[in-house]
mmCIF file of C-alpha atoms in Angstrom:
data_model
loop_
_atom_site.group_PDB
_atom_site.id
_atom_site.type_symbol
_atom_site.label_atom_id
_atom_site.label_comp_id
_atom_site.label_asym_id
_atom_site.label_seq_id
_atom_site.Cartn_x
_atom_site.Cartn_y
_atom_site.Cartn_z
ATOM 1 C CA MET T 1 65.068 133.296 197.979
ATOM 2 C CA GLY T 2 63.139 132.740 201.222
ATOM 3 C CA THR T 3 64.618 131.974 204.635
ATOM 4 C CA LYS T 4 62.885 128.579 204.742
ATOM 5 C CA ARG T 5 64.557 127.497 201.502
ATOM 6 C CA HIS T 6 67.910 128.816 202.737
ATOM 7 C CA LEU T 7 67.572 126.669 205.841
ATOM 8 C CA GLN T 8 66.618 123.665 203.724
ATOM 9 C CA LEU T 9 69.734 124.078 201.625
ATOM 10 C CA TYR T 10 71.988 124.536 204.641
ATOM 11 C CA GLY T 11 70.370 121.494 206.232
ATOM 12 C CA LEU T 12 70.844 119.247 203.212
ATOM 13 C CA CYS T 13 74.441 120.323 202.717
ATOM 14 C CA SER T 14 75.179 119.693 206.398
ATOM 15 C CA LEU T 15 73.644 116.216 206.238
ATOM 16 C CA LEU T 16 75.570 115.405 203.074
ATOM 17 C CA THR T 17 78.794 116.602 204.661
ATOM 18 C CA MET T 18 78.263 114.469 207.780
ATOM 19 C CA ALA T 19 77.354 111.496 205.614
ATOM 20 C CA SER T 20 80.470 111.983 203.533
ATOM 21 C CA PHE T 21 82.704 111.950 206.620
ATOM 22 C CA GLY T 22 80.978 108.739 207.643
ATOM 23 C CA ALA T 23 81.456 107.221 204.200
ATOM 24 C CA GLY T 24 85.101 108.196 204.300
ATOM 25 C CA SER T 25 85.593 106.108 207.425
ATOM 26 C CA VAL T 26 84.851 102.941 205.465
ATOM 27 C CA SER T 27 88.147 101.838 203.952
ATOM 28 C CA ALA T 28 88.089 101.578 200.175
ATOM 29 C CA GLN T 29 90.766 98.923 200.541
ATOM 30 C CA GLU T 30 88.132 96.427 201.696
ATOM 31 C CA ASN T 31 86.988 96.112 198.099
ATOM 32 C CA ASP T 32 89.177 97.777 195.514
ATOM 33 C CA ARG T 33 86.647 96.876 192.807
ATOM 34 C CA PHE T 34 83.987 99.191 194.257
ATOM 35 C CA GLU T 35 84.470 102.869 195.028
ATOM 36 C CA PHE T 36 81.845 105.278 196.341
ATOM 37 C CA TYR T 37 82.479 109.007 195.979
ATOM 38 C CA GLY T 38 80.786 112.388 195.968
ATOM 39 C CA GLN T 39 81.018 116.059 196.766
ATOM 40 C CA VAL T 40 79.100 118.921 198.359
ATOM 41 C CA ASN T 41 79.485 122.384 196.815
ATOM 42 C CA PRO T 42 77.186 125.139 198.163
ATOM 43 C CA GLY T 43 77.823 128.779 197.356
ATOM 44 C CA TYR T 44 76.448 132.201 198.224
ATOM 45 C CA TYR T 45 75.927 134.541 195.256
ATOM 46 C CA ILE T 46 75.061 138.173 194.555
ATOM 47 C CA LEU T 47 73.992 139.437 191.125
ATOM 48 C CA ASP T 48 73.864 143.198 190.560
ATOM 49 C CA ASP T 49 71.916 143.766 187.332
ATOM 50 C CA GLY T 50 72.408 147.547 187.340
ATOM 51 C CA VAL T 51 69.126 148.283 189.134
ATOM 52 C CA SER T 52 68.827 145.799 191.983
ATOM 53 C CA ASN T 53 70.729 143.014 193.723
ATOM 54 C CA THR T 54 69.616 139.388 193.899
ATOM 55 C CA ASN T 55 71.198 137.418 196.749
ATOM 56 C CA TYR T 56 70.882 133.655 196.753
ATOM 57 C CA LEU T 57 72.276 130.452 198.184
ATOM 58 C CA ALA T 58 72.617 127.664 195.626
ATOM 59 C CA ASN T 59 74.581 124.706 194.386
ATOM 60 C CA ASN T 60 77.678 125.730 192.370
ATOM 61 C CA ASP T 61 76.839 124.611 188.832
ATOM 62 C CA ARG T 62 80.476 124.650 187.753
ATOM 63 C CA SER T 63 80.945 121.465 189.795
ATOM 64 C CA ASN T 64 77.613 120.520 191.296
ATOM 65 C CA THR T 65 76.803 118.518 194.400
ATOM 66 C CA ARG T 66 76.799 114.850 193.385
ATOM 67 C CA ILE T 67 77.307 111.250 194.384
ATOM 68 C CA GLY T 68 78.498 108.261 192.377
ATOM 69 C CA PHE T 69 80.290 104.953 192.368
ATOM 70 C CA TRP T 70 82.713 102.884 190.303
ATOM 71 C CA SER T 71 82.446 99.128 189.941
ATOM 72 C CA ARG T 72 85.683 97.846 188.403
ATOM 73 C CA ASP T 73 86.760 94.666 186.639
ATOM 74 C CA LEU T 74 83.213 93.422 186.118
ATOM 75 C CA LEU T 75 82.768 89.684 185.515
ATOM 76 C CA ASN T 76 86.423 89.333 186.559
ATOM 77 C CA THR T 77 87.384 91.054 183.303
ATOM 78 C CA LYS T 78 90.245 93.499 183.745
ATOM 79 C CA GLY T 79 89.449 96.909 182.275
ATOM 80 C CA LEU T 80 85.668 96.391 182.184
ATOM 81 C CA ASN T 81 84.215 99.070 184.481
ATOM 82 C CA PHE T 82 80.873 100.703 185.280
ATOM 83 C CA ASN T 83 80.405 104.272 186.526
ATOM 84 C CA PHE T 84 77.182 105.766 187.878
ATOM 85 C CA GLU T 85 76.980 109.421 188.875
ATOM 86 C CA THR T 86 74.096 111.764 189.601
ATOM 87 C CA ALA T 87 73.520 115.294 190.786
ATOM 88 C CA LEU T 88 71.176 115.574 193.769
ATOM 89 C CA GLY T 89 68.601 118.076 192.560
ATOM 90 C CA VAL T 90 69.845 120.959 194.720
ATOM 91 C CA PRO T 91 68.830 124.410 193.351
ATOM 92 C CA SER T 92 71.634 125.367 190.979
ATOM 93 C CA SER T 93 73.443 128.658 190.535
ATOM 94 C CA SER T 94 72.692 128.763 186.793
ATOM 95 C CA ASN T 95 68.899 128.445 187.267
ATOM 96 C CA VAL T 96 68.281 131.383 189.619
ATOM 97 C CA SER T 97 67.124 134.720 188.164
ATOM 98 C CA GLN T 98 65.308 137.915 189.078
ATOM 99 C CA VAL T 99 61.993 136.257 188.253
ATOM 100 C CA SER T 100 62.515 132.569 189.091
ATOM 101 C CA GLU T 101 63.273 130.513 192.151
ATOM 102 C CA PRO T 102 64.211 126.947 191.246
ATOM 103 C CA GLN T 103 62.661 124.057 193.112
ATOM 104 C CA TRP T 104 64.378 121.194 194.875
ATOM 105 C CA GLU T 105 63.911 118.448 192.340
ATOM 106 C CA TRP T 106 65.509 115.211 191.247
ATOM 107 C CA ASN T 107 64.563 113.597 187.952
ATOM 108 C CA ARG T 108 66.382 111.466 185.424
ATOM 109 C CA THR T 109 67.980 114.496 183.754
ATOM 110 C CA LYS T 110 70.147 114.824 186.875
ATOM 111 C CA ILE T 111 71.932 111.573 185.981
ATOM 112 C CA ARG T 112 75.410 112.502 184.777
ATOM 113 C CA LYS T 113 76.851 109.061 184.045
ATOM 114 C CA PHE T 114 75.458 105.582 183.500
ATOM 115 C CA ASP T 115 78.512 104.400 181.701
ATOM 116 C CA LEU T 116 80.064 101.051 180.834
ATOM 117 C CA THR T 117 83.693 101.269 179.716
ATOM 118 C CA TYR T 118 86.218 98.758 178.467
ATOM 119 C CA GLU T 119 89.875 99.702 178.364
ATOM 120 C CA THR T 120 92.501 97.848 176.352
ATOM 121 C CA SER T 121 96.116 98.470 175.407
ATOM 122 C CA TRP T 122 95.004 100.152 172.168
ATOM 123 C CA GLY T 123 92.053 102.225 173.342
ATOM 124 C CA LYS T 124 88.948 102.700 175.459
ATOM 125 C CA PHE T 125 85.302 102.039 174.576
ATOM 126 C CA TYR T 126 82.359 103.826 176.229
ATOM 127 C CA VAL T 127 78.704 102.742 176.086
ATOM 128 C CA GLY T 128 75.914 104.616 177.893
ATOM 129 C CA GLN T 129 75.216 108.058 179.313
ATOM 130 C CA GLY T 130 78.381 110.131 179.575
ATOM 131 C CA SER T 131 80.658 112.644 177.896
ATOM 132 C CA MET T 132 80.673 113.030 174.141
ATOM 133 C CA SER T 133 84.138 113.415 172.606
ATOM 134 C CA THR T 134 84.035 117.244 172.626
ATOM 135 C CA ASP T 135 82.988 117.510 176.274
ATOM 136 C CA GLY T 136 85.790 119.523 177.894
ATOM 137 C CA THR T 137 87.479 120.620 174.660
ATOM 138 C CA ALA T 138 86.817 124.274 175.551
ATOM 139 C CA GLU T 139 88.277 123.997 179.044
ATOM 140 C CA ALA T 140 91.977 123.062 179.065
ATOM 141 C CA ASP T 141 93.148 124.789 182.247
ATOM 142 C CA PHE T 142 95.936 124.505 184.855
ATOM 143 C CA SER T 143 94.908 127.559 186.901
ATOM 144 C CA GLY T 144 93.222 125.703 189.763
ATOM 145 C CA THR T 145 90.389 128.264 189.778
ATOM 146 C CA GLY T 146 87.840 126.226 187.833
ATOM 147 C CA LEU T 147 85.333 126.478 190.699
ATOM 148 C CA VAL T 148 84.799 130.167 189.944
ATOM 149 C CA ALA T 149 86.386 130.931 186.562
ATOM 150 C CA THR T 150 86.239 128.990 183.303
ATOM 151 C CA SER T 151 85.124 129.659 179.747
ATOM 152 C CA ALA T 152 81.701 128.313 180.810
ATOM 153 C CA ILE T 153 80.665 131.794 181.934
ATOM 154 C CA SER T 154 76.961 130.967 182.241
ATOM 155 C CA ASP T 155 77.464 128.297 184.931
ATOM 156 C CA ASP T 156 77.418 131.009 187.589
ATOM 157 C CA ALA T 157 74.291 132.972 186.697
ATOM 158 C CA GLY T 158 73.060 131.795 183.318
ATOM 159 C CA SER T 159 69.351 132.461 183.857
ATOM 160 C CA PHE T 160 69.687 136.104 184.915
ATOM 161 C CA LEU T 161 68.117 138.672 182.587
ATOM 162 C CA PHE T 162 69.894 141.765 181.338
ATOM 163 C CA ARG T 163 68.152 145.106 181.842
ATOM 164 C CA ASP T 164 67.893 147.813 179.221
ATOM 165 C CA THR T 165 69.169 151.305 179.997
ATOM 166 C CA GLY T 166 65.648 152.262 181.058
ATOM 167 C CA GLY T 167 65.858 149.683 183.852
ATOM 168 C CA ALA T 168 63.352 147.194 182.413
ATOM 169 C CA LEU T 169 64.133 143.495 182.271
ATOM 170 C CA THR T 170 64.738 142.217 178.732
ATOM 171 C CA THR T 171 64.409 138.655 177.417
ATOM 172 C CA ARG T 172 68.184 138.253 177.018
ATOM 173 C CA THR T 173 69.854 135.979 179.572
ATOM 174 C CA ILE T 174 73.512 135.510 180.408
ATOM 175 C CA SER T 175 73.392 131.965 178.985
ATOM 176 C CA ASP T 176 72.030 133.284 175.659
ATOM 177 C CA VAL T 177 75.189 135.187 174.870
ATOM 178 C CA PHE T 178 77.964 133.726 177.065
ATOM 179 C CA GLN T 179 78.521 130.278 175.572
ATOM 180 C CA ASN T 180 81.738 128.295 175.136
ATOM 181 C CA LEU T 181 80.211 125.751 172.703
ATOM 182 C CA ASP T 182 81.687 122.919 174.771
ATOM 183 C CA GLY T 183 80.412 119.384 174.248
ATOM 184 C CA SER T 184 77.901 117.701 176.507
ATOM 185 C CA ARG T 185 76.821 114.351 177.930
ATOM 186 C CA ARG T 186 74.527 112.074 175.912
ATOM 187 C CA GLY T 187 73.620 108.448 175.550
ATOM 188 C CA ARG T 188 76.451 107.493 173.206
ATOM 189 C CA LEU T 189 78.988 105.120 171.780
ATOM 190 C CA ARG T 190 82.520 106.499 172.061
ATOM 191 C CA PHE T 191 86.052 105.308 171.387
ATOM 192 C CA ASP T 192 89.332 106.929 172.475
ATOM 193 C CA THR T 193 92.616 105.655 171.115
ATOM 194 C CA ALA T 194 95.536 104.911 173.390
ATOM 195 C CA SER T 195 97.992 107.794 173.751
ATOM 196 C CA LEU T 196 100.516 108.048 170.913
ATOM 197 C CA SER T 197 103.376 110.464 171.654
ATOM 198 C CA GLY T 198 100.968 112.419 173.851
ATOM 199 C CA PHE T 199 98.098 112.464 171.321
ATOM 200 C CA THR T 200 94.716 110.802 171.834
ATOM 201 C CA PHE T 201 91.986 110.673 169.170
ATOM 202 C CA SER T 202 88.305 110.323 170.017
ATOM 203 C CA GLY T 203 85.012 109.836 168.181
ATOM 204 C CA SER T 204 81.437 109.429 169.383
ATOM 205 C CA VAL T 205 77.854 109.203 168.178
ATOM 206 C CA GLY T 206 74.915 109.832 170.484
ATOM 207 C CA ARG T 207 71.290 110.672 171.192
ATOM 208 C CA GLU T 208 69.530 112.544 173.987
ATOM 209 C CA ILE T 209 68.095 109.762 176.181
ATOM 210 C CA LEU T 210 67.203 111.658 179.372
ATOM 211 C CA LYS T 211 64.952 114.398 177.969
ATOM 212 C CA ALA T 212 61.742 113.770 176.041
ATOM 213 C CA GLY T 213 61.084 115.395 172.671
ATOM 214 C CA ASN T 214 64.665 115.504 171.386
ATOM 215 C CA ASP T 215 65.188 113.309 168.306
ATOM 216 C CA ASN T 216 68.450 114.938 167.210
ATOM 217 C CA SER T 217 71.511 112.871 166.324
ATOM 218 C CA TYR T 218 74.925 113.954 167.636
ATOM 219 C CA TYR T 219 78.376 113.246 166.168
ATOM 220 C CA ASP T 220 81.708 114.324 167.692
ATOM 221 C CA ALA T 221 85.381 114.013 166.803
ATOM 222 C CA ALA T 222 88.261 115.328 168.896
ATOM 223 C CA VAL T 223 92.013 115.159 169.418
ATOM 224 C CA PHE T 224 93.814 115.754 172.731
ATOM 225 C CA TYR T 225 97.464 116.359 173.538
ATOM 226 C CA GLU T 226 99.297 116.214 176.865
ATOM 227 C CA GLY T 227 103.014 116.856 177.240
ATOM 228 C CA ASN T 228 105.524 118.014 179.844
ATOM 229 C CA ASN T 229 109.190 118.417 180.620
ATOM 230 C CA SER T 230 111.110 119.834 183.559
ATOM 231 C CA ASP T 231 110.001 123.375 182.688
ATOM 232 C CA ILE T 232 106.433 123.327 181.367
ATOM 233 C CA THR T 233 103.286 121.232 181.162
ATOM 234 C CA ILE T 234 101.008 121.589 178.138
ATOM 235 C CA GLU T 235 97.468 120.461 177.399
ATOM 236 C CA ALA T 236 95.689 121.071 174.091
ATOM 237 C CA LYS T 237 92.231 120.039 172.876
ATOM 238 C CA LEU T 238 90.471 120.421 169.539
ATOM 239 C CA GLY T 239 87.091 119.071 168.471
ATOM 240 C CA SER T 240 84.164 119.384 166.095
ATOM 241 C CA ALA T 241 80.552 118.512 166.827
ATOM 242 C CA TRP T 242 77.666 117.998 164.417
ATOM 243 C CA VAL T 243 73.966 117.905 165.280
ATOM 244 C CA ASP T 244 71.382 116.613 162.798
ATOM 245 C CA THR T 245 67.971 118.166 163.472
ATOM 246 C CA SER T 246 64.692 118.155 161.593
ATOM 247 C CA ALA T 247 65.542 121.688 160.425
ATOM 248 C CA GLY T 248 69.049 120.854 159.171
ATOM 249 C CA SER T 249 72.597 120.339 160.411
ATOM 250 C CA ILE T 250 74.448 122.401 163.025
ATOM 251 C CA GLN T 251 78.227 122.294 163.230
ATOM 252 C CA GLN T 252 80.659 123.867 165.646
ATOM 253 C CA THR T 253 84.413 123.689 166.247
ATOM 254 C CA ILE T 254 86.030 124.237 169.647
ATOM 255 C CA GLY T 255 89.598 124.281 170.891
ATOM 256 C CA SER T 256 91.642 125.170 173.959
ATOM 257 C CA LEU T 257 95.264 125.326 175.080
ATOM 258 C CA ALA T 258 96.736 125.502 178.590
ATOM 259 C CA ILE T 259 100.353 125.980 179.686
ATOM 260 C CA LEU T 260 101.853 125.716 183.181
ATOM 261 C CA HIS T 261 105.344 126.811 184.186
ATOM 262 C CA ASN T 262 106.172 124.099 186.689
ATOM 263 C CA ALA T 263 108.675 125.984 188.844
ATOM 264 C CA THR T 264 106.743 129.225 189.339
ATOM 265 C CA GLY T 265 103.121 128.069 189.031
ATOM 266 C CA LEU T 266 102.449 130.732 186.408
ATOM 267 C CA ASN T 267 99.863 129.522 183.923
ATOM 268 C CA GLY T 268 97.788 130.611 180.984
ATOM 269 C CA ALA T 269 94.847 129.298 178.995
ATOM 270 C CA LEU T 270 93.239 130.178 175.689
ATOM 271 C CA SER T 271 90.072 128.814 174.111
ATOM 272 C CA GLY T 272 87.729 129.668 171.290
ATOM 273 C CA GLY T 273 84.997 128.308 169.111
ATOM 274 C CA LEU T 274 82.799 129.050 166.139
ATOM 275 C CA GLN T 275 79.471 127.897 164.728
ATOM 276 C CA ASN T 276 78.511 127.357 161.096
ATOM 277 C CA SER T 277 75.892 130.060 161.691
ATOM 278 C CA GLY T 278 78.710 132.577 162.151
ATOM 279 C CA GLY T 279 78.771 132.985 165.922
ATOM 280 C CA GLN T 280 82.168 132.833 167.627
ATOM 281 C CA TYR T 281 83.942 133.525 170.898
ATOM 282 C CA ILE T 282 87.406 133.779 172.439
ATOM 283 C CA TYR T 283 88.479 133.297 176.059
ATOM 284 C CA ALA T 284 91.841 134.016 177.699
ATOM 285 C CA LYS T 285 93.068 133.428 181.239
ATOM 286 C CA VAL T 286 96.253 134.025 183.241
ATOM 287 C CA GLY T 287 96.972 132.856 186.752
ATOM 288 C CA VAL T 288 99.377 131.604 189.366
ATOM 289 C CA ILE T 289 99.145 128.610 191.674
ATOM 290 C CA LYS T 290 101.417 128.213 194.727
ATOM 291 C CA ASN T 291 101.397 126.642 198.196
ATOM 292 C CA TRP T 292 101.959 129.959 199.950
ATOM 293 C CA LEU T 293 100.164 129.043 203.193
ATOM 294 C CA GLY T 294 101.500 125.521 203.643
ATOM 295 C CA VAL T 295 98.008 123.962 203.800
ATOM 296 C CA GLY T 296 97.497 123.410 200.080
ATOM 297 C CA ALA T 297 97.670 125.244 196.784
ATOM 298 C CA THR T 298 96.459 128.834 196.553
ATOM 299 C CA ALA T 299 95.232 129.695 193.051
ATOM 300 C CA VAL T 300 94.505 133.147 191.607
ATOM 301 C CA SER T 301 93.405 134.010 188.065
ATOM 302 C CA PHE T 302 92.086 136.777 185.820
ATOM 303 C CA ASP T 303 90.167 136.061 182.620
ATOM 304 C CA TYR T 304 88.508 137.726 179.646
ATOM 305 C CA TYR T 305 85.710 136.492 177.368
ATOM 306 C CA LYS T 306 84.199 137.959 174.191
ATOM 307 C CA SER T 307 81.554 136.532 171.872
ATOM 308 C CA ASP T 308 80.161 137.939 168.630
ATOM 309 C CA GLY T 309 76.999 136.629 167.005
ATOM 310 C CA ILE T 310 76.440 133.712 169.405
ATOM 311 C CA ALA T 311 72.959 135.209 169.711
ATOM 312 C CA LEU T 312 71.840 137.315 166.732
ATOM 313 C CA ASP T 313 73.684 140.661 166.510
ATOM 314 C CA LEU T 314 74.837 140.742 170.124
ATOM 315 C CA ILE T 315 78.391 141.207 171.385
ATOM 316 C CA ALA T 316 79.081 139.967 174.917
ATOM 317 C CA GLU T 317 82.179 140.670 177.010
ATOM 318 C CA SER T 318 83.173 139.581 180.500
ATOM 319 C CA VAL T 319 86.122 140.074 182.852
ATOM 320 C CA GLY T 320 86.527 137.797 185.854
ATOM 321 C CA PHE T 321 88.670 137.195 188.937
ATOM 322 C CA GLY T 322 88.986 133.859 190.724
ATOM 323 C CA PHE T 323 90.530 132.771 194.030
ATOM 324 C CA VAL T 324 90.615 129.191 195.334
ATOM 325 C CA GLN T 325 92.322 127.976 198.507
ATOM 326 C CA ASN T 326 92.884 124.230 198.786
ATOM 327 C CA PHE T 327 93.152 122.391 202.093
ATOM 328 C CA ALA T 328 94.777 119.251 200.794
ATOM 329 C CA ASP T 329 94.530 117.119 203.952
ATOM 330 C CA ARG T 330 90.804 117.852 204.247
ATOM 331 C CA ASN T 331 89.671 117.372 200.618
ATOM 332 C CA PHE T 332 88.265 120.869 201.007
ATOM 333 C CA GLU T 333 88.429 124.030 198.886
ATOM 334 C CA ALA T 334 87.193 127.542 199.644
ATOM 335 C CA TYR T 335 86.646 130.004 196.805
ATOM 336 C CA PHE T 336 85.728 133.553 195.863
ATOM 337 C CA GLY T 337 84.984 134.973 192.437
ATOM 338 C CA LEU T 338 83.705 138.124 190.841
ATOM 339 C CA ARG T 339 82.631 138.784 187.271
ATOM 340 C CA TYR T 340 81.630 141.767 185.143
ATOM 341 C CA TYR T 341 79.239 141.380 182.173
ATOM 342 C CA ASP T 342 78.761 143.756 179.234
ATOM 343 C CA LEU T 343 76.237 143.274 176.417
ATOM 344 C CA SER T 344 75.810 145.409 173.315
ATOM 345 C CA ASP T 345 73.581 145.246 170.232
ATOM 346 C CA LYS T 346 75.352 145.955 166.942
ATOM 347 C CA THR T 347 72.071 147.189 165.425
ATOM 348 C CA GLY T 348 71.682 149.804 168.173
ATOM 349 C CA VAL T 349 68.038 148.848 168.727
ATOM 350 C CA VAL T 350 68.519 148.096 172.435
ATOM 351 C CA SER T 351 71.112 149.294 174.925
ATOM 352 C CA TYR T 352 71.831 147.142 177.951
ATOM 353 C CA LEU T 353 73.017 147.850 181.483
ATOM 354 C CA ASP T 354 76.206 146.204 182.723
ATOM 355 C CA ALA T 355 75.934 143.538 185.423
ATOM 356 C CA ASN T 356 78.225 142.218 188.154
ATOM 357 C CA HIS T 357 78.305 138.869 189.921
ATOM 358 C CA TYR T 358 79.961 137.718 193.163
ATOM 359 C CA ALA T 359 80.476 134.150 194.398
ATOM 360 C CA LEU T 360 81.629 132.787 197.760
ATOM 361 C CA GLY T 361 81.568 129.092 198.596
ATOM 362 C CA ALA T 362 83.304 125.845 199.447
ATOM 363 C CA ARG T 363 83.548 122.315 198.079
ATOM 364 C CA TYR T 364 84.146 119.148 200.072
ATOM 365 C CA LYS T 365 84.963 115.883 198.303
ATOM 366 C CA PHE T 366 84.604 112.405 199.738
#
C-alpha cells in the first residue's frame, strides 16, 4: 500500500481521534435521551504467504472504525429507542490482499444499524437494519482478546490468497475456508423474550436491504444463556439459520460456550457449527485476564480452529495468539496478535503453502 494512502489513513484516524475527544467533552447528562458514540481502530498488519510479505495499514475489521447514536424514549414512550450506526469506509483489514488495494469508500452497505426497538417487561422487538438472531452465536467469549482473536478468523486477512507449493497464487482465500458460520445483519423483524432463569429465546425474519441483487429470505432462531455465581460466569449460545434462495434452502447450526473463573481470570471458550451441505468447524480458546499493571485489564489467549468441507474438499487449520492491554481511564486498548494458517486438499490435487499473519494496533472509544 502506497505512502500517500498510509498518510491518508493516519490523517483520518488522527482527525477522528481529536474529534472524539471533543465530543467527549460534551456532557451526555445534558440530554440522557440522546447519546453519540464511536470508535477509531487502526492497525498495522503483516501477511507472510510463504513467498513474500505484504505489509499494510488498515481498519481492524474485527471491530471497525464507526460512529453512531442512540435516541431513547421516543415520543415520550419509555422503552421505544432508535439506534443508528455506520462504519466510515476506511480500508478494512479483511479486504487487503496480494493483488488488491481497497479504496476509501462509503456507501449504504457500511450502515450497520438503522434500528427501532421497543422493550417491554416480557420482551424486546426490533424493526430495521440490525443483527439477526444468530448474530454472535459463534462468539461467546470472556477472554478480552476479541480485537485480535475470535472464531471469525477471516476478519484479519480474509481476502489473502493461498499459494501452492510451487509459489503461485491460487484462487483460494482465507475467507473461503476459515468461516465460523455466525449470523449477520439484515433488514429484519426480530423478537427476544425477557430472560427466564438466565435463558433468552430469539427469532427473526429478514431480507438483504443494503445490497442490490439479493432476493433471498432469511430466518433465524436462537437461545442464549447467562449465569454466574461467586466462582464462575457462564455464557452459552445456540442458533439455527435458514436461507431460502432461488436454488434451494441452506441451513446451518452454530453454538458457543464461554466460562470465566472469576477469582483467577482464567477463561475458556468453545464454538462450532455445521452446514446442511456437510461443512463443519470447531474452535477452542483458553486465556487469562488480570489487572497486572494497575492501568486496566491485561488479556492473553491462545486459540485453535479447524474446518472440514466448508469449501469443497479442503481442511483448514489455524493457531493464534492474542494480547490486549486495556487503559480503563482512557477508553483505550492496545493489542498484538499473530496467527498461523494451514490449508490442505483431501483429494491431493493441490498442495498449499502455510501462511502467517501479524497484527499490531489500538482502539479508542468515545
